[in-house]
Tab-separated table of C-alpha atoms in Angstrom:
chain	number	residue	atom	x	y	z
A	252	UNK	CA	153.957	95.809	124.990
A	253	UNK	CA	150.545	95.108	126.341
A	254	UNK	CA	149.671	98.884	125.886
A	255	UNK	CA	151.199	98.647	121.889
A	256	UNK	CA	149.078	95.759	121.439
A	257	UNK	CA	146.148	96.910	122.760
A	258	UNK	CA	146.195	100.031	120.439
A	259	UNK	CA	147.296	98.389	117.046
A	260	UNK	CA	143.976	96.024	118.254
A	261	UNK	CA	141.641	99.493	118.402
A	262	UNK	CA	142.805	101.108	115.290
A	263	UNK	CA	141.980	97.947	112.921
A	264	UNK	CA	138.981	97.348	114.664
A	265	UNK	CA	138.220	101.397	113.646
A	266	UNK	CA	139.458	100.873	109.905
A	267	UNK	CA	137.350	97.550	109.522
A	268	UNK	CA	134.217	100.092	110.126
A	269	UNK	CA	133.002	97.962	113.223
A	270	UNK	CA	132.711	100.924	116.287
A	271	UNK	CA	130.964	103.921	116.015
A	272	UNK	CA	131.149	106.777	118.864
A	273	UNK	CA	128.963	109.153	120.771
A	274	UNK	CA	128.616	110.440	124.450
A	275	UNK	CA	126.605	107.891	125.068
A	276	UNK	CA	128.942	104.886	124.058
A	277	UNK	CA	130.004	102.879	121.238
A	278	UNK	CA	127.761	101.068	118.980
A	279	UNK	CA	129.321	97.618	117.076
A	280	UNK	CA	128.233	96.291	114.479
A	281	UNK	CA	128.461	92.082	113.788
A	282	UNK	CA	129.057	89.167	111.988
A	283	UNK	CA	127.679	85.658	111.555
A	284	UNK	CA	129.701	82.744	109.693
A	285	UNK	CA	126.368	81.835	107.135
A	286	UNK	CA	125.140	78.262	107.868
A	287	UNK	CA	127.678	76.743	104.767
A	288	UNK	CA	130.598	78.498	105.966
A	289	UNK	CA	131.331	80.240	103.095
A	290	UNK	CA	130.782	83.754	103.761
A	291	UNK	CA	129.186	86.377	106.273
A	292	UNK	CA	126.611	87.901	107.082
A	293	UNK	CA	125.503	91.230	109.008
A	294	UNK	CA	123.760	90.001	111.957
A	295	UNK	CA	122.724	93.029	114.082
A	296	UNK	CA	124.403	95.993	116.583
A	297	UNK	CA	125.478	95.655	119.883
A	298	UNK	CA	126.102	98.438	122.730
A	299	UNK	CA	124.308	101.503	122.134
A	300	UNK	CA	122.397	101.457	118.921
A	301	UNK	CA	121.587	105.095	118.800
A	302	UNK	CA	125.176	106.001	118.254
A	303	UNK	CA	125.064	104.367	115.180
A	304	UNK	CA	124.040	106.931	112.382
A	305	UNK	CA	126.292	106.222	108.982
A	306	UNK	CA	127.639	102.857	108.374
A	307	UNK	CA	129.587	100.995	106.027
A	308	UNK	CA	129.569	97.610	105.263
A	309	UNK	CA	132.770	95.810	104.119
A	310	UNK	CA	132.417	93.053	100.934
A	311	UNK	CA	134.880	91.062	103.284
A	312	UNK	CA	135.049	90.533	106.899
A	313	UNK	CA	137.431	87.867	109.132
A	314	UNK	CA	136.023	86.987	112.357
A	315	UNK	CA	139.759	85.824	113.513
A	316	UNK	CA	138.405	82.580	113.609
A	317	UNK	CA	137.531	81.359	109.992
A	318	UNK	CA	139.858	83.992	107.792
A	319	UNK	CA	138.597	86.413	105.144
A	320	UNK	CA	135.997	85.786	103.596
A	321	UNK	CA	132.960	87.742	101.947
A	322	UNK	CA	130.090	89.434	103.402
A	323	UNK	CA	126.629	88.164	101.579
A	324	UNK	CA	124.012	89.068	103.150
A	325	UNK	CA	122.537	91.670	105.517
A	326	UNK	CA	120.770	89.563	108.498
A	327	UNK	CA	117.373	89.527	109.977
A	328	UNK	CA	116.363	92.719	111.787
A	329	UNK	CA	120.604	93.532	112.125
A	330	UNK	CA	120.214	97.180	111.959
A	331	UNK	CA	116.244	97.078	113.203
A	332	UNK	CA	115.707	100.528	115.702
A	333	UNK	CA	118.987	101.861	115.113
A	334	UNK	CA	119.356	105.509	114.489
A	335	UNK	CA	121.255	104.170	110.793
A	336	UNK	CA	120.582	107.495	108.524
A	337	UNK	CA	122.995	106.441	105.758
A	338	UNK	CA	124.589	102.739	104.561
A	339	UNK	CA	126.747	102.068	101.884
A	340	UNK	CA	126.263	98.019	100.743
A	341	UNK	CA	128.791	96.609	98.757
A	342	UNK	CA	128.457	94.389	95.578
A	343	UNK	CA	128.876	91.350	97.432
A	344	UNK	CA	125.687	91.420	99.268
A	345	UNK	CA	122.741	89.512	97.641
A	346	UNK	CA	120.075	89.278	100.141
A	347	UNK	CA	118.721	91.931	102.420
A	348	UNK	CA	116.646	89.568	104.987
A	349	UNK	CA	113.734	90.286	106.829
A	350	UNK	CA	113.387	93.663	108.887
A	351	UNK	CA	116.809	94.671	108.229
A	352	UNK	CA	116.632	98.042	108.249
A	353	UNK	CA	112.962	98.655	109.937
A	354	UNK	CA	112.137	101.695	112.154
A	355	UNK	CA	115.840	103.138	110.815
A	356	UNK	CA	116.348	106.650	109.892
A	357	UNK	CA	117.334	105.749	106.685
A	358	UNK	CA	116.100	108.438	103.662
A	359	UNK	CA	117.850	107.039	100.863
A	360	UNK	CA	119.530	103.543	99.717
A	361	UNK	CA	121.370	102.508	97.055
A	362	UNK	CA	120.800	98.922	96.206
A	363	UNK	CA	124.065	97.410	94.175
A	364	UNK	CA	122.991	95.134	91.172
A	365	UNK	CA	124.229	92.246	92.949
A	366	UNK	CA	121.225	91.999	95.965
A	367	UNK	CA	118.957	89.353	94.441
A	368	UNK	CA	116.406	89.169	97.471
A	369	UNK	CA	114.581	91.898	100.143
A	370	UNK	CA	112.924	90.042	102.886
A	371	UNK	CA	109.871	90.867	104.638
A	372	UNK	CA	109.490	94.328	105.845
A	373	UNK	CA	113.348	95.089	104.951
A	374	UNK	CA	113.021	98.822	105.171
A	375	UNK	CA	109.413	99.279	106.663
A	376	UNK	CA	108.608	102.026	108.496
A	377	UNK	CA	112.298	103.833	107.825
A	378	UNK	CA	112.318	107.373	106.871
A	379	UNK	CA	113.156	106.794	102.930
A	380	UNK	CA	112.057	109.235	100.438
A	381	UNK	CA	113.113	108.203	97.393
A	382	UNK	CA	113.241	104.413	96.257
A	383	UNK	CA	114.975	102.570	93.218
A	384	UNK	CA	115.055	98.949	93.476
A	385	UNK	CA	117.828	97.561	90.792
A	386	UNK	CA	116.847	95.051	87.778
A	387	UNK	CA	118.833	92.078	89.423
A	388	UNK	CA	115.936	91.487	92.382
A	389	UNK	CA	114.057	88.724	91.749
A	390	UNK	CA	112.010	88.627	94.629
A	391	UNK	CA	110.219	91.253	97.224
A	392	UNK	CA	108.813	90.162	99.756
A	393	UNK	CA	105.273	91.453	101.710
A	394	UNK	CA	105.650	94.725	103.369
A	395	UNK	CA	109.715	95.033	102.637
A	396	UNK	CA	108.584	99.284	102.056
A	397	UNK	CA	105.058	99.506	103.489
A	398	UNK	CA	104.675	102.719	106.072
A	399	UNK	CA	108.061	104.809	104.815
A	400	UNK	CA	105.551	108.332	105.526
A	401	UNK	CA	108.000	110.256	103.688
A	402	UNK	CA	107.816	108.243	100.578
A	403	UNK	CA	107.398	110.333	97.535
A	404	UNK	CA	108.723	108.540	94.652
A	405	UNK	CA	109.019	104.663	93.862
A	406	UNK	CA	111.178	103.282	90.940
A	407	UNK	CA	110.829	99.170	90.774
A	408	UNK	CA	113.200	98.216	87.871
A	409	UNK	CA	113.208	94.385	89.805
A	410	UNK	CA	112.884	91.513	87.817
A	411	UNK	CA	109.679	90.814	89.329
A	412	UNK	CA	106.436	88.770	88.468
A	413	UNK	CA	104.276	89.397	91.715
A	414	UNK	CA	104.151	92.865	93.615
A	415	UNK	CA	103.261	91.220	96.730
A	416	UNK	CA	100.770	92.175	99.758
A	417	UNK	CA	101.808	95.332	101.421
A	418	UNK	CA	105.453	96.154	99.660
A	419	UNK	CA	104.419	99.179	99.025
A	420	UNK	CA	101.464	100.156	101.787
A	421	UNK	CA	100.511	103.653	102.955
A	422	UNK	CA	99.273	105.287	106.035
A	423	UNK	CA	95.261	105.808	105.555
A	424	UNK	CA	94.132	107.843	108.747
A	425	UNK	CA	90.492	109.486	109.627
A	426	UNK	CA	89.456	113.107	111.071
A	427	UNK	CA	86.223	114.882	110.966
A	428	UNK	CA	86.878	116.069	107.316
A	429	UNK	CA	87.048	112.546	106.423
A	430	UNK	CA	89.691	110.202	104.534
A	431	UNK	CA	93.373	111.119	104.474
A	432	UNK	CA	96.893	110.040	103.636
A	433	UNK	CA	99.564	111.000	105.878
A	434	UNK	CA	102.263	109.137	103.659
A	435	UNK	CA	103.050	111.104	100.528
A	436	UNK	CA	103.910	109.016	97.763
A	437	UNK	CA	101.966	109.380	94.512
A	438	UNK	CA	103.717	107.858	91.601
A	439	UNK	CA	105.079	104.368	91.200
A	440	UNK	CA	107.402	103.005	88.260
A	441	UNK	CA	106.808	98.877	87.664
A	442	UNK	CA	108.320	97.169	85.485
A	443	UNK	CA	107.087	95.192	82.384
A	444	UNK	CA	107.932	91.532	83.610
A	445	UNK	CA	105.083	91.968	86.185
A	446	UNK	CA	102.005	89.612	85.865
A	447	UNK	CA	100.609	89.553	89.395
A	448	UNK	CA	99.559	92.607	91.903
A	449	UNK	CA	98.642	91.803	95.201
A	450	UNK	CA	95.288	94.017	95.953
A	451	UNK	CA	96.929	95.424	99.228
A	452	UNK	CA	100.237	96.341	97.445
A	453	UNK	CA	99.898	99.581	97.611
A	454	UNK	CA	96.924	100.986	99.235
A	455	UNK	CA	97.005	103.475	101.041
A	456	UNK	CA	98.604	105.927	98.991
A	457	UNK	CA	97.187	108.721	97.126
A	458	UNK	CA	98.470	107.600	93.878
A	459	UNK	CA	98.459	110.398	90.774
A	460	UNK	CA	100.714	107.868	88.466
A	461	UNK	CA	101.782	104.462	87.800
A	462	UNK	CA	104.436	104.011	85.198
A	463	UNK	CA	104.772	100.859	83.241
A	464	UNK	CA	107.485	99.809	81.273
A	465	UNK	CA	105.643	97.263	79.224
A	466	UNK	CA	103.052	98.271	76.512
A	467	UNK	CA	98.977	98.532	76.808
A	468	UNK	CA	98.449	94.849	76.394
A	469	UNK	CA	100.727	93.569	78.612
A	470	UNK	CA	99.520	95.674	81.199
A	471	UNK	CA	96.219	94.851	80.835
A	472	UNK	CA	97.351	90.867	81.264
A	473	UNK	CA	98.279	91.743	84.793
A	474	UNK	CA	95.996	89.996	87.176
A	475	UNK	CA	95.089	91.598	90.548
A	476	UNK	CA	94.571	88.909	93.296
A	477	UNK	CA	93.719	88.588	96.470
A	478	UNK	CA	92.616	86.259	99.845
A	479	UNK	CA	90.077	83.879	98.771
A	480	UNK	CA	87.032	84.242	100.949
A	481	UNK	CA	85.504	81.329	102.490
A	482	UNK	CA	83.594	79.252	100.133
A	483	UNK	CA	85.825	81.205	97.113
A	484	UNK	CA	86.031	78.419	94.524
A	485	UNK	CA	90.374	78.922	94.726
A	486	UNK	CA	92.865	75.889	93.903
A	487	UNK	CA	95.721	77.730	95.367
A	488	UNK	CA	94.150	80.160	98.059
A	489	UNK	CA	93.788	83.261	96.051
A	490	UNK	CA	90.995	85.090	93.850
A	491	UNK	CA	92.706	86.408	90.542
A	492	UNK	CA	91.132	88.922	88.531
A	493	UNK	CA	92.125	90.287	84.694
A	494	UNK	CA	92.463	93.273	83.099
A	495	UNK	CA	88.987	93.484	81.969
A	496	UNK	CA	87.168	92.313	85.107
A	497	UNK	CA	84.997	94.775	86.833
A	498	UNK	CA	86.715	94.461	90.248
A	499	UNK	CA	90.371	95.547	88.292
A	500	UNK	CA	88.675	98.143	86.757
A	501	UNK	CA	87.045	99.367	89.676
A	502	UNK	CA	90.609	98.547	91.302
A	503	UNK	CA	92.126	101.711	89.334
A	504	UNK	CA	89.517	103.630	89.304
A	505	UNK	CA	90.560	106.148	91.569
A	506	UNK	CA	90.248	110.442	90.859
A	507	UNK	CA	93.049	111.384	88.680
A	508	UNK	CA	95.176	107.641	88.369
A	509	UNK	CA	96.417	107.776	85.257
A	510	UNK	CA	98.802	104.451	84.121
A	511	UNK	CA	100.999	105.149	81.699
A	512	UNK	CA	102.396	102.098	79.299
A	513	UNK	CA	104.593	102.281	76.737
A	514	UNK	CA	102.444	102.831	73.939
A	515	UNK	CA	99.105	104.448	75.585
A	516	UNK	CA	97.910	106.126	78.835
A	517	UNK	CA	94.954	104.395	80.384
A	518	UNK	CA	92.579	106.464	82.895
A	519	UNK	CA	89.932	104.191	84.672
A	520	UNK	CA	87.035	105.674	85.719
A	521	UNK	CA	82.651	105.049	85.703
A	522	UNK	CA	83.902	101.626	85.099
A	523	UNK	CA	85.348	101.885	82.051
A	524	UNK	CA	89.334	102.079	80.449
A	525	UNK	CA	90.251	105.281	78.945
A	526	UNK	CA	93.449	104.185	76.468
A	527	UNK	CA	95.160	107.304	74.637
A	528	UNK	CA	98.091	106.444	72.270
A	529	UNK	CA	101.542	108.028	72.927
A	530	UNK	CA	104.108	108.398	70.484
C-alpha cells in the first residue's frame, strides 16, 4: 500500500509540472498562498536549479492545504539564475514581479494579454532576442529588459505613458578603436500613448529605428526627462524637456536614427528635425 501510494503521489506531482530531471537532480518549482489568500503565486526553484530548462506554469495550483485556486503572479526573482530556456505563462498571470526571470536563458517569451505589470529588472540580463510586450501592460518598471546582449528587435505595444530609466539599456564597452556596442538591438517599436522617456531608457544601443505608432505631433509632445541636478529648479525631482528643446533634439541626434510616426519620418541631426511625410 505504502509503495501504491507513494507512486500515485510522484506521478501527479509530474503531471502538475512541479519536478524537472537531470543527472544532477531534480529541480522544483513553488508556490506561495498571495498575502489575501485568494490565489498563488510562483515563488522561486528549489534543488538543483540548473536542471530546470523548459517550464510550464499551471493557471491553477492547490498547495493541499488551501484547495485550487489560481496562479496570479510570477514572484520576485522565482526563476532568477536558473538555466529556464523556455516558459509558457498562462492567462491567469497578471504581474511578473521584480527579477523574475534575470540571468535566465530565456530567448523568447510570450506575454498573455492578461499580465498587467513587469517589475524591476523582470528579464534583465536573460538571453532574449526578440521582445513583444502585449497592449494590456500598464506599467514597466526600470531595467525589467536592460543588458539582454542578444537583443535585436523590441516591439512595446504596452499601454504605457513613461518608458522608464534603463527598461531597455545596452552594453556600451571601450577598446583602442574606440566606442562599441556589444548588445545588438537597433530598432524599437513604442507605442502612441507614450508621453514620457526616461533619458537612460535605452542607451546604450546602436539604434537605426524607432517606430511610433502615434503621428508627428504627438511624438514630438513626448518629453525626455531626467535626474534633476543639484540646484535644478524641479518640483517633483526630475528635469523634463519637449520636443523642440535643444537637449531632445540633440537627444536623437544620433548617425542614421531615423523615427518613424505615423504620418512622417523625422531624422535629427546638426540640431535640427528633418520631418518627411509618408503616405
Amino acid at each position: 500500500m505504502k509503495k501504491l501510494i507513494a507512486t500515485i503521489s510522484a506521478a501527479v506531482v509530474a503531471a502538475a509540472g512541479l519536478l524537472t530531471f537531470s543527472a544532477c537532480g531534480s529541480a522544483e518549482v513553488t508556490y506561495a498562498l498571495s498575502e489575501d489568500g485568494n490565489s498563488y503565486i510562483v515563488s522561486g526553484v528549489s534543488g538543483n536549479k540548473r536542471a530546470l530548462t523548459e517550464y510550464e506554469i499551471p493557471s491553477t495550483y492547490d498547495d493541499g492545504v488551501n484547495g485550487v485556486l489560481p496562479v496570479t503572479a510570477v514572484g520576485e526573482e522565482a526563476f532568477m539564475g536558473t538555466t529556464l530556456r523556455s516558459v509558457t505563462i498562462p492567462d491567469s498571470v497578471t504581474t511578473i514581479e521584480d527579477r523574475a526571470f534575470t540571468y535566465t536563458y530565456l530567448r523568447s517569451i510570450e506575454m498573455p494579454q492578461s499580465v498587467t505589470h513587469i517589475g524591476y529588472g523582470a528579464f534583465a540580463e536573460s538571453a532574449l532576442v526578440e521582445l513583444v510586450v502585449p497592449q494590456s501592460v500598464a506599467e514597466i518598471e526600470r531595467y525589467a529588459f536592460a543588458y539582454c546582449s542578444s537583443l535585436h528587435t523590441a516591439v512595446i505595444n504596452a499601454n504605457i505613458q513613461v518608458l522608464d530609466e534603463g527598461v531597455l539599456k545596452g552594453s556600451v564597452a571601450y577598446d583602442t578603436s574606440g566606442t562599441y556596442s556589444d548588445t545588438v538591438l537597433t530598432e524599437i517599436w513604442l507605442p502612441a500613448a507614450l508621453k514620457f522617456i526616461h533619458e537612460d531608457a535605452f542607451s546604450g544601443n546602436f539604434l537605426t529605428d524607432i517606430y511610433f505608432s502615434g503621428t508627428e505631433d504627438e511624438w514630438r509632445d513626448v518629453k525626455i526627462f531626467r535626474k534633476a541636478n543639484e540646484g535644478e529648479e524641479s518640483d517633483d525631482g526630475f528635469v523634463y524637456f519637449d520636443g523642440e528643446d535643444e537637449e531632445t533634439i540633440n537627444y536623437y541626434s544620433v548617425g542614421g536614427l531615423t523615427i518613424h510616426c505615423a504620418d512622417a519620418d523625422l531624422v535629427y541631426s546638426n540640431g535640427e528635425i528633418q520631418s518627411t511625410p509618408v503616405n
